[in-house]
One Martini backbone bead per residue (centre of mass of N, CA, C, O) as a GRO file, in nm:
protein
  121
    1UNK     BB    1  -0.612  -1.638   0.676
    2UNK     BB    2  -0.306  -1.645   0.633
    3UNK     BB    3  -0.296  -1.600   0.328
    4UNK     BB    4  -0.388  -1.302   0.340
    5UNK     BB    5  -0.141  -1.204   0.495
    6UNK     BB    6   0.080  -1.288   0.293
    7UNK     BB    7  -0.023  -1.130   0.053
    8UNK     BB    8  -0.021  -0.854   0.182
    9UNK     BB    9   0.281  -0.848   0.259
   10UNK     BB   10   0.396  -0.887  -0.025
   11UNK     BB   11   0.269  -0.632  -0.151
   12UNK     BB   12   0.386  -0.431   0.050
   13UNK     BB   13   0.682  -0.487  -0.016
   14UNK     BB   14   0.663  -0.375  -0.300
   15UNK     BB   15   0.571  -0.088  -0.216
   16UNK     BB   16   0.815  -0.021  -0.045
   17UNK     BB   17   1.021  -0.048  -0.272
   18UNK     BB   18   0.899   0.167  -0.452
   19UNK     BB   19   0.935   0.402  -0.252
   20UNK     BB   20   1.240   0.376  -0.224
   21UNK     BB   21   1.304   0.430  -0.520
   22UNK     BB   22   1.176   0.709  -0.526
   23UNK     BB   23   1.356   0.835  -0.301
   24UNK     BB   24   1.632   0.777  -0.489
   25UNK     BB   25   1.517   0.847  -0.812
   26UNK     BB   26   1.315   0.711  -0.958
   27UNK     BB   27   1.136   0.744  -1.281
   28UNK     BB   28   0.805   0.710  -1.137
   29UNK     BB   29   0.599   0.955  -1.107
   30UNK     BB   30   0.356   0.845  -1.295
   31UNK     BB   31   0.293   0.607  -1.052
   32UNK     BB   32   0.224   0.859  -0.858
   33UNK     BB   33   0.032   1.097  -0.728
   34UNK     BB   34  -0.144   1.115  -1.004
   35UNK     BB   35   0.101   1.182  -1.207
   36UNK     BB   36   0.231   1.473  -1.159
   37UNK     BB   37   0.519   1.342  -1.200
   38UNK     BB   38   0.783   1.326  -1.406
   39UNK     BB   39   0.989   1.111  -1.315
   40UNK     BB   40   1.133   1.252  -1.076
   41UNK     BB   41   1.100   1.348  -0.773
   42UNK     BB   42   1.082   1.582  -0.571
   43UNK     BB   43   1.227   1.625  -0.273
   44UNK     BB   44   0.965   1.632  -0.099
   45UNK     BB   45   0.851   1.361  -0.227
   46UNK     BB   46   1.081   1.181  -0.132
   47UNK     BB   47   1.017   1.210   0.163
   48UNK     BB   48   0.727   1.106   0.138
   49UNK     BB   49   0.809   0.821   0.044
   50UNK     BB   50   0.923   0.738   0.314
   51UNK     BB   51   0.658   0.771   0.470
   52UNK     BB   52   0.494   0.574   0.297
   53UNK     BB   53   0.669   0.328   0.354
   54UNK     BB   54   0.624   0.325   0.659
   55UNK     BB   55   0.319   0.293   0.651
   56UNK     BB   56   0.317   0.028   0.494
   57UNK     BB   57   0.473  -0.135   0.704
   58UNK     BB   58   0.268  -0.099   0.928
   59UNK     BB   59   0.035  -0.234   0.776
   60UNK     BB   60   0.169  -0.510   0.744
   61UNK     BB   61   0.197  -0.570   1.049
   62UNK     BB   62  -0.102  -0.549   1.122
   63UNK     BB   63  -0.194  -0.780   0.933
   64UNK     BB   64  -0.005  -0.998   1.044
   65UNK     BB   65  -0.130  -0.999   1.324
   66UNK     BB   66  -0.417  -1.078   1.237
   67UNK     BB   67  -0.301  -1.355   1.101
   68UNK     BB   68  -0.061  -1.462   1.309
   69UNK     BB   69   0.241  -1.391   1.216
   70UNK     BB   70   0.271  -1.104   1.407
   71UNK     BB   71   0.240  -1.084   1.707
   72UNK     BB   72   0.155  -0.789   1.933
   73UNK     BB   73  -0.045  -0.613   1.804
   74UNK     BB   74  -0.277  -0.401   1.818
   75UNK     BB   75  -0.600  -0.405   1.696
   76UNK     BB   76  -0.616  -0.106   1.595
   77UNK     BB   77  -0.407  -0.134   1.363
   78UNK     BB   78  -0.583  -0.288   1.172
   79UNK     BB   79  -0.807  -0.070   1.135
   80UNK     BB   80  -0.622   0.146   1.024
   81UNK     BB   81  -0.518  -0.020   0.782
   82UNK     BB   82  -0.792  -0.075   0.661
   83UNK     BB   83  -0.870   0.220   0.601
   84UNK     BB   84  -0.624   0.285   0.420
   85UNK     BB   85  -0.675   0.068   0.212
   86UNK     BB   86  -0.945   0.175   0.110
   87UNK     BB   87  -0.850   0.461   0.034
   88UNK     BB   88  -0.630   0.369  -0.166
   89UNK     BB   89  -0.812   0.223  -0.361
   90UNK     BB   90  -0.984   0.459  -0.442
   91UNK     BB   91  -0.751   0.637  -0.542
   92UNK     BB   92  -0.640   0.430  -0.760
   93UNK     BB   93  -0.920   0.419  -0.922
   94UNK     BB   94  -0.934   0.763  -0.947
   95UNK     BB   95  -0.698   0.837  -1.092
   96UNK     BB   96  -0.565   1.035  -1.357
   97UNK     BB   97  -0.362   0.799  -1.390
   98UNK     BB   98  -0.348   0.536  -1.596
   99UNK     BB   99  -0.093   0.390  -1.498
  100UNK     BB  100  -0.165   0.380  -1.199
  101UNK     BB  101  -0.437   0.238  -1.228
  102UNK     BB  102  -0.327  -0.024  -1.371
  103UNK     BB  103  -0.121  -0.102  -1.149
  104UNK     BB  104  -0.258  -0.029  -0.848
  105UNK     BB  105  -0.549  -0.111  -0.857
  106UNK     BB  106  -0.526  -0.425  -0.840
  107UNK     BB  107  -0.350  -0.434  -0.589
  108UNK     BB  108  -0.553  -0.285  -0.394
  109UNK     BB  109  -0.780  -0.485  -0.427
  110UNK     BB  110  -0.632  -0.723  -0.303
  111UNK     BB  111  -0.579  -0.589  -0.034
  112UNK     BB  112  -0.879  -0.556   0.038
  113UNK     BB  113  -0.956  -0.855   0.031
  114UNK     BB  114  -0.760  -0.937   0.253
  115UNK     BB  115  -0.868  -0.745   0.472
  116UNK     BB  116  -1.152  -0.860   0.474
  117UNK     BB  117  -1.073  -1.142   0.561
  118UNK     BB  118  -0.930  -1.044   0.831
  119UNK     BB  119  -1.194  -0.914   0.958
  120UNK     BB  120  -1.329  -1.234   0.964
  121UNK     BB  121  -1.169  -1.402   1.219
   0.00000   0.00000   0.00000
């Protein structure tokens, strides 16, 4: 089970870095939020990227706790992160942005598989 936690945390770290880069102006708008914005995100969406990064970090810690990597988090946090992981996977597989779907679809599928593994520990 620990391997699933480490894989989940590693992928989440990549996603947190992606959101941080978007927040400071990386021109990757076509790879997020349905590909609605080309280039840099508008200011309000940059702030949202900070919030998304924080949520992702929370999810990573909740999964790490479930895997026994970072104990001390309440068990409900795992289930909240689990639900958001499933919703994010569905959104990334259904996004109108082909680039976003090709990049984040497989990543979120792996996150979901890891979360499912951790759900049955």
